[in-house]
Coordinates of C-alpha atoms and ligand atoms in Angstrom, one line a residue:
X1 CA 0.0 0.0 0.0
X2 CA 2.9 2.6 -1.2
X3 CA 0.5 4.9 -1.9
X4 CA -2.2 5.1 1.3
X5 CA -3.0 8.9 2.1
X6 CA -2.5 9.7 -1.8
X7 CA -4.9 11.1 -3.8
X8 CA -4.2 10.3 -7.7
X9 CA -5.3 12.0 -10.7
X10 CA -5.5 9.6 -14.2
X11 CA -6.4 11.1 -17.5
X12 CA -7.2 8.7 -20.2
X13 CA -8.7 6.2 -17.3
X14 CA -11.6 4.5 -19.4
X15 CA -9.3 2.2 -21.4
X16 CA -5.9 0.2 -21.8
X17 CA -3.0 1.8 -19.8
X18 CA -4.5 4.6 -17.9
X19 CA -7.7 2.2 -17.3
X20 CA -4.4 -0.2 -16.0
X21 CA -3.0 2.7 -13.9
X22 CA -6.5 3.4 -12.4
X23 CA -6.9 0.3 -10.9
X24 CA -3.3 -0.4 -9.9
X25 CA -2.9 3.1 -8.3
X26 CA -6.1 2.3 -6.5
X27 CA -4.8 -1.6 -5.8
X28 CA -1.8 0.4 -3.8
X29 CA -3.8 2.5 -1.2
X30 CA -4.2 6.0 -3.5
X31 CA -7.9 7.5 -3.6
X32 CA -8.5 8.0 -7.7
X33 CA -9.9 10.9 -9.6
X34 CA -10.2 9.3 -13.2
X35 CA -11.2 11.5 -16.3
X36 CA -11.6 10.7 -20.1
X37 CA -14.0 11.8 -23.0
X38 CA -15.1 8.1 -22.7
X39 CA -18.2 9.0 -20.6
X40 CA -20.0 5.6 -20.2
X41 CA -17.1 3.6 -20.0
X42 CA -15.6 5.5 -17.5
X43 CA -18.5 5.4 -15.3
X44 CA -18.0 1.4 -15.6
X45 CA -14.5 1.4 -14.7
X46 CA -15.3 3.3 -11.5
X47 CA -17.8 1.4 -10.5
X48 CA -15.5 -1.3 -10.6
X49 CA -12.7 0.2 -8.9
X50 CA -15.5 1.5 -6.4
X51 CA -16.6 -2.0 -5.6
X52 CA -13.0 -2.5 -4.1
X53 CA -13.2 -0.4 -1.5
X54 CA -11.2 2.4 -3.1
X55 CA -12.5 5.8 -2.7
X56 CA -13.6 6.9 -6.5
X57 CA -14.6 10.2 -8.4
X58 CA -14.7 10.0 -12.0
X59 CA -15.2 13.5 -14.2
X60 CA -15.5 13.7 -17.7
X61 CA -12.7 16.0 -19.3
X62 CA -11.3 16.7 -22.7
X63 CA -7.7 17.2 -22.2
X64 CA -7.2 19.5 -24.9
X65 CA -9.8 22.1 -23.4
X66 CA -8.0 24.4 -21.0
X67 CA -11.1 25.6 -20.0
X68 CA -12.1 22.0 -19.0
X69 CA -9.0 21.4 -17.1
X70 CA -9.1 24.2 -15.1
X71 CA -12.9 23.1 -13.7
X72 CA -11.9 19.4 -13.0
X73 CA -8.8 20.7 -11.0
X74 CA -11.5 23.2 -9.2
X75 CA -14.0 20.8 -8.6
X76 CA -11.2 18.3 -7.1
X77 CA -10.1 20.9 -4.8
X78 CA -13.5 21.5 -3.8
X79 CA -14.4 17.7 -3.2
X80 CA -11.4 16.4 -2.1
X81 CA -8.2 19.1 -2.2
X82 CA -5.0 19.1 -4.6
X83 CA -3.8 15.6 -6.0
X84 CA -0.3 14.5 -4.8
X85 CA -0.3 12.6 -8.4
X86 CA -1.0 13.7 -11.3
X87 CA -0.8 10.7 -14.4
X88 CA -1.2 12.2 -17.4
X89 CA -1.8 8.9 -19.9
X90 CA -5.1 10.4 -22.4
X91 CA -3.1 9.8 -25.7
X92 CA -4.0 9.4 -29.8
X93 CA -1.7 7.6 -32.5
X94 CA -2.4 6.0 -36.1
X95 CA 0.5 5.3 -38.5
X96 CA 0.6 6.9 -41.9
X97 CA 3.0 7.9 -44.8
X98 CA 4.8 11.5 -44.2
X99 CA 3.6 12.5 -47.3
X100 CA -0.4 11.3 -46.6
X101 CA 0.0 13.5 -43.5
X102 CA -3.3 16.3 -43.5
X103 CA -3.0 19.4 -41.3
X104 CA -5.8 18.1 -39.6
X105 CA -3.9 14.7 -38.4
X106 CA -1.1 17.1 -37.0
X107 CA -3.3 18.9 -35.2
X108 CA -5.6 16.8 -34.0
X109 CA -2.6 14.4 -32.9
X110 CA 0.1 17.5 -31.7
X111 CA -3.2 18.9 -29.7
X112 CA -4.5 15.6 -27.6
X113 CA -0.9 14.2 -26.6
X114 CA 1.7 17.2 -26.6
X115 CA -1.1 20.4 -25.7
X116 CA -2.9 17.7 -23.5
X117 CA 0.0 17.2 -21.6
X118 CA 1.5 21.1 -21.0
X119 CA -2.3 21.4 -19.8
X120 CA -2.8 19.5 -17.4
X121 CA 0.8 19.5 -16.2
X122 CA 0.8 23.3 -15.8
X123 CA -2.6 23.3 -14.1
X124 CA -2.1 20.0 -12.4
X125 CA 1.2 21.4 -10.8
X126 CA -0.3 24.8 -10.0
X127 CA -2.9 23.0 -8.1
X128 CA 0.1 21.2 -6.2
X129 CA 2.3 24.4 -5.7
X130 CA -0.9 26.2 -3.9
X131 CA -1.7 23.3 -1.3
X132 CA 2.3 23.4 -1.0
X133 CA 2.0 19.6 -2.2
X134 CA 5.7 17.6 -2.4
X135 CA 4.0 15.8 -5.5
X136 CA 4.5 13.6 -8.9
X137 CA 3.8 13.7 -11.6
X138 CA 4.2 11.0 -14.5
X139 CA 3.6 11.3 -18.4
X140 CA 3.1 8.6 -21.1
X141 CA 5.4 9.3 -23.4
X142 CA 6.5 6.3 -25.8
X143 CA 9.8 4.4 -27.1
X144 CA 8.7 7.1 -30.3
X145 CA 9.5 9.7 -27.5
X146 CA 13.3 8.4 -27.8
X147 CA 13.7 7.1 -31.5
X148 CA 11.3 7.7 -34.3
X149 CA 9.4 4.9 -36.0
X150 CA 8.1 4.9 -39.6
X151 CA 5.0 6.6 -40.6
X152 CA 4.4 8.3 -37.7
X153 CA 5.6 11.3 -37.8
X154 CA 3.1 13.5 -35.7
X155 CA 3.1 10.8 -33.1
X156 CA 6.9 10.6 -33.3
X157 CA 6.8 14.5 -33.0
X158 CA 4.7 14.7 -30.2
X159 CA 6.2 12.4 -27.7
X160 CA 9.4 13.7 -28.4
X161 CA 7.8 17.1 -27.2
X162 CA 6.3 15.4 -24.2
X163 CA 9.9 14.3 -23.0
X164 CA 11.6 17.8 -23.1
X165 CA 8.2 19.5 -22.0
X166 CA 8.5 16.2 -19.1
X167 CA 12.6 17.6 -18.9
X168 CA 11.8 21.1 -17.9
X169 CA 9.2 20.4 -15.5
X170 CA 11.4 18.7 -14.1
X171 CA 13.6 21.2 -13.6
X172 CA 11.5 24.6 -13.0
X173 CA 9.6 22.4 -10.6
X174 CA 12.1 20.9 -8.2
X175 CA 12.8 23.8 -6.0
X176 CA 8.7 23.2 -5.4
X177 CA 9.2 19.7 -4.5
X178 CA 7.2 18.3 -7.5
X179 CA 9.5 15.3 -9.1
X180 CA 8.1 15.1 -12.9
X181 CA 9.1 11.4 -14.9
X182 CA 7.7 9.8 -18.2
X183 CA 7.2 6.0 -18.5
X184 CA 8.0 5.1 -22.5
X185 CA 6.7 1.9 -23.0
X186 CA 7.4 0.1 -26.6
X187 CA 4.3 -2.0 -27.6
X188 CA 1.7 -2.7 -25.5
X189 CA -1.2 -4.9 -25.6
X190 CA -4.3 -2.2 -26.0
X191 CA -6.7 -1.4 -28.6
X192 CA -4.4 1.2 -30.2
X193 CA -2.2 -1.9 -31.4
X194 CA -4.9 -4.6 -31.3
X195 CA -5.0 -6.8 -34.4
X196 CA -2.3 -5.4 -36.0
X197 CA 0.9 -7.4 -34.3
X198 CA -0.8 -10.9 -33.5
X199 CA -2.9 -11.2 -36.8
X200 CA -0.4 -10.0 -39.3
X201 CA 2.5 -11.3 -41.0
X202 CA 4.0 -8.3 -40.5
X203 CA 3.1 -7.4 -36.6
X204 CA 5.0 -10.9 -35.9
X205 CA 8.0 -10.4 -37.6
X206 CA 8.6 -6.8 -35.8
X207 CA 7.8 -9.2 -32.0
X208 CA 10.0 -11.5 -33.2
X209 CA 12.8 -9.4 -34.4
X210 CA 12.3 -6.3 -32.9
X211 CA 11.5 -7.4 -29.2
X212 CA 13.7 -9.4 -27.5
X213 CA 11.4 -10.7 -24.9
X214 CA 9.1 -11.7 -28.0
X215 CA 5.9 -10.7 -27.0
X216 CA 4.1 -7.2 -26.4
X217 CA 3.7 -5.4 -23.1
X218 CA 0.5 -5.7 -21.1
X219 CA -1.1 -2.7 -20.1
X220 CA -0.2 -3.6 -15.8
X221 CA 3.0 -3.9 -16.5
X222 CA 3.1 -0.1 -17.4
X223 CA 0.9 0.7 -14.9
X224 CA 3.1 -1.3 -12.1
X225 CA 6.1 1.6 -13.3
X226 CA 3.7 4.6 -13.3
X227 CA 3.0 3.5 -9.8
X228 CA 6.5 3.1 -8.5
X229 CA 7.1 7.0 -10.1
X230 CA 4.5 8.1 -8.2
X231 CA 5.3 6.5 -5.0
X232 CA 7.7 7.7 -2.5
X233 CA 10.1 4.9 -3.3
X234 CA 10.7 7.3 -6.4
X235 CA 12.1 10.2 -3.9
X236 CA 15.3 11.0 -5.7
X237 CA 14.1 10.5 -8.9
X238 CA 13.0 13.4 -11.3
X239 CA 13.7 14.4 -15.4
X240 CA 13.8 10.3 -15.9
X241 CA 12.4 8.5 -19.0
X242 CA 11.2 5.0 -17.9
X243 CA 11.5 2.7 -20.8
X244 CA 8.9 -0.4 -20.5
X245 CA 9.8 -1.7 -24.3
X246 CA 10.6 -5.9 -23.5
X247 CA 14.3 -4.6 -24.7
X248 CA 13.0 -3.2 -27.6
X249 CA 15.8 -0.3 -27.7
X250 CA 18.3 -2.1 -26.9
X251 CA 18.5 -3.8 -30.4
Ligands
NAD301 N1 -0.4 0.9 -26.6 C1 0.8 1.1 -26.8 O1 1.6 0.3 -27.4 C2 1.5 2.4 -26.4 C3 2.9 2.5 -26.5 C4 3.5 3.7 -26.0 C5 2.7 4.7 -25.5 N2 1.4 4.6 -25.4 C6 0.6 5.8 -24.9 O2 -0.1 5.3 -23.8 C7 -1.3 6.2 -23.7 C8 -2.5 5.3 -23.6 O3 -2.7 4.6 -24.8 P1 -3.5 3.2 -24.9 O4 -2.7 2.3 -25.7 O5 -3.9 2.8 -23.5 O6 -4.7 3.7 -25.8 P2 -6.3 3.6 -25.5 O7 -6.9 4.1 -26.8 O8 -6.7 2.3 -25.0 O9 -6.6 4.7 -24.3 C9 -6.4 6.0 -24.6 C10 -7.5 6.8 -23.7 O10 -7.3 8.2 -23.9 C11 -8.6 8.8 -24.1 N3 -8.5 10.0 -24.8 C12 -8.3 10.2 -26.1 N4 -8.4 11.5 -26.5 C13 -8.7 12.2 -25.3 C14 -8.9 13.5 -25.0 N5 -8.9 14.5 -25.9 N6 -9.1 13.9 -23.7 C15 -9.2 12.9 -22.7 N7 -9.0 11.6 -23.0 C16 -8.8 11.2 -24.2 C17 -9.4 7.7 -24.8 O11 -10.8 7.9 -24.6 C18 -8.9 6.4 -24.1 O12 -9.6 6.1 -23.0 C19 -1.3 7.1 -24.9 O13 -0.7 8.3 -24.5 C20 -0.3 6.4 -25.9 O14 0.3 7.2 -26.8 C21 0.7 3.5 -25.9

């Protein structure tokens, strides 16, 4: 229970790894605040999670919406103060040629995971510097945060943003006691990659010759490193990318 007294705030809870991250910062003693555009099934998840025991509030939020941001980290300091986590994981990718590449997939990609994240980390850690919270905050970034993959460029582009936007937090916010870290996993076993590396020809050739473990991540074992960042057993660690890839980068 590394994280009993915490109060933890997930974006991109309703599915895969922050759906992961919910539960597991829940499963370690942290009360959860758990937002997405994903209405219904976030409601589900909560109940779930609820059902535990955990203390639960679930708010629908677009994290590309300022204005939206802002309200949730209100409300929250109404209902139950500032969050001592802050796990930032709401995220968009689909691969396509550079050249195919409309000013509308740029945007709409740049906007959710790179805007999303200065967002809610700059409101997220304001919330934190008022209530004089020692807090942490973790971003999903990617392996395509670190090295850039084929045909995704705007994806490529914005996780490489979220690492040095991660970078600086880290910096401007030490002197405030606010440790900032990115997890970068490689694959992982959601319905962003579903289908596409167990049923093609293809998706097995890259896990069998680009993954040395040989298989993709699961969605807990992302969420088991986003907890440890978060946790006080993380005390000394801030600026850090996490890499979660099966050895992936190695190669
Ligand atoms: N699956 C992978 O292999 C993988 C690898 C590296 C990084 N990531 C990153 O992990 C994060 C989660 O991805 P996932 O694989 O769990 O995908 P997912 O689609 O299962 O979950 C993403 C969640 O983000 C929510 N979301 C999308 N746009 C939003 C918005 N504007 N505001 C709020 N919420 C929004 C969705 O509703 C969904 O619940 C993403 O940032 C992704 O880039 C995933």
């Amino acid at each position: 229970m590394k994280l009993k007294g915490k109060t933890a705030f997930i974006t991109g809870a309703a599915n895969g790894i922050g759906e992961a991250t919910a539960r597991r910062l829940a499963a370690d003693g942290a009360r959860v605040v758990m937002t997405d555009i994903e209405i219904e099934r976030l409601a589900q998840v909560a109940a779930e999670i609820a059902a535990t025991g955990t203390e639960v509030r679930h708010y629908p939020l677009d994290v590309t919406r300022r204005d939206q941001v802002q309200a949730v980290f209100d409300q929250l300091q109404t209902d139950w103060g500032a969050p001592d986590v802050v796990a930032h994981i709401a995220g968009v990718g689909k691969a396509l040629h550079f050249l195919k590449l409309t000013d509308a997939d740029w945007s709409r990609t740049i906007d959710i995971n790179l805007r999303g994240s200065f967002l809610v980390g700059q409101i997220g850690a304001q919330a934190m510097v008022n209530a004089g919270i020692h807090g942490s905050i973790v971003f999903m970034a990617s392996t395509n945060g670190l090295v850039a993959e084929e045909e995704l460029a705007d994806y490529n582009a914005s996780k490489f943003g979220v690492v040095g936007l991660m970078k600086t937090m880290a910096i401007d916010l030490a002197s405030s006691h606010i440790r900032v870290n990115s997890v970068n996993p490689g694959l992982i076993r959601t319905r962003l990659t579903q289908g596409s590396w167990d049923e093609t020809e293809t998706g097995q050739w890259y896990t069998r010759e680009r993954i040395p473990m040989r298989r993709l991540g699961l969605p807990a074992e992302v969420a088991a490193c986003v907890s440890f960042l978060a946790s006080d057993d993380a005390s000394y660690v801030t600026g850090h990318t996490l890499v979660v890839d099966g050895g992936q980068l190695t190669l």
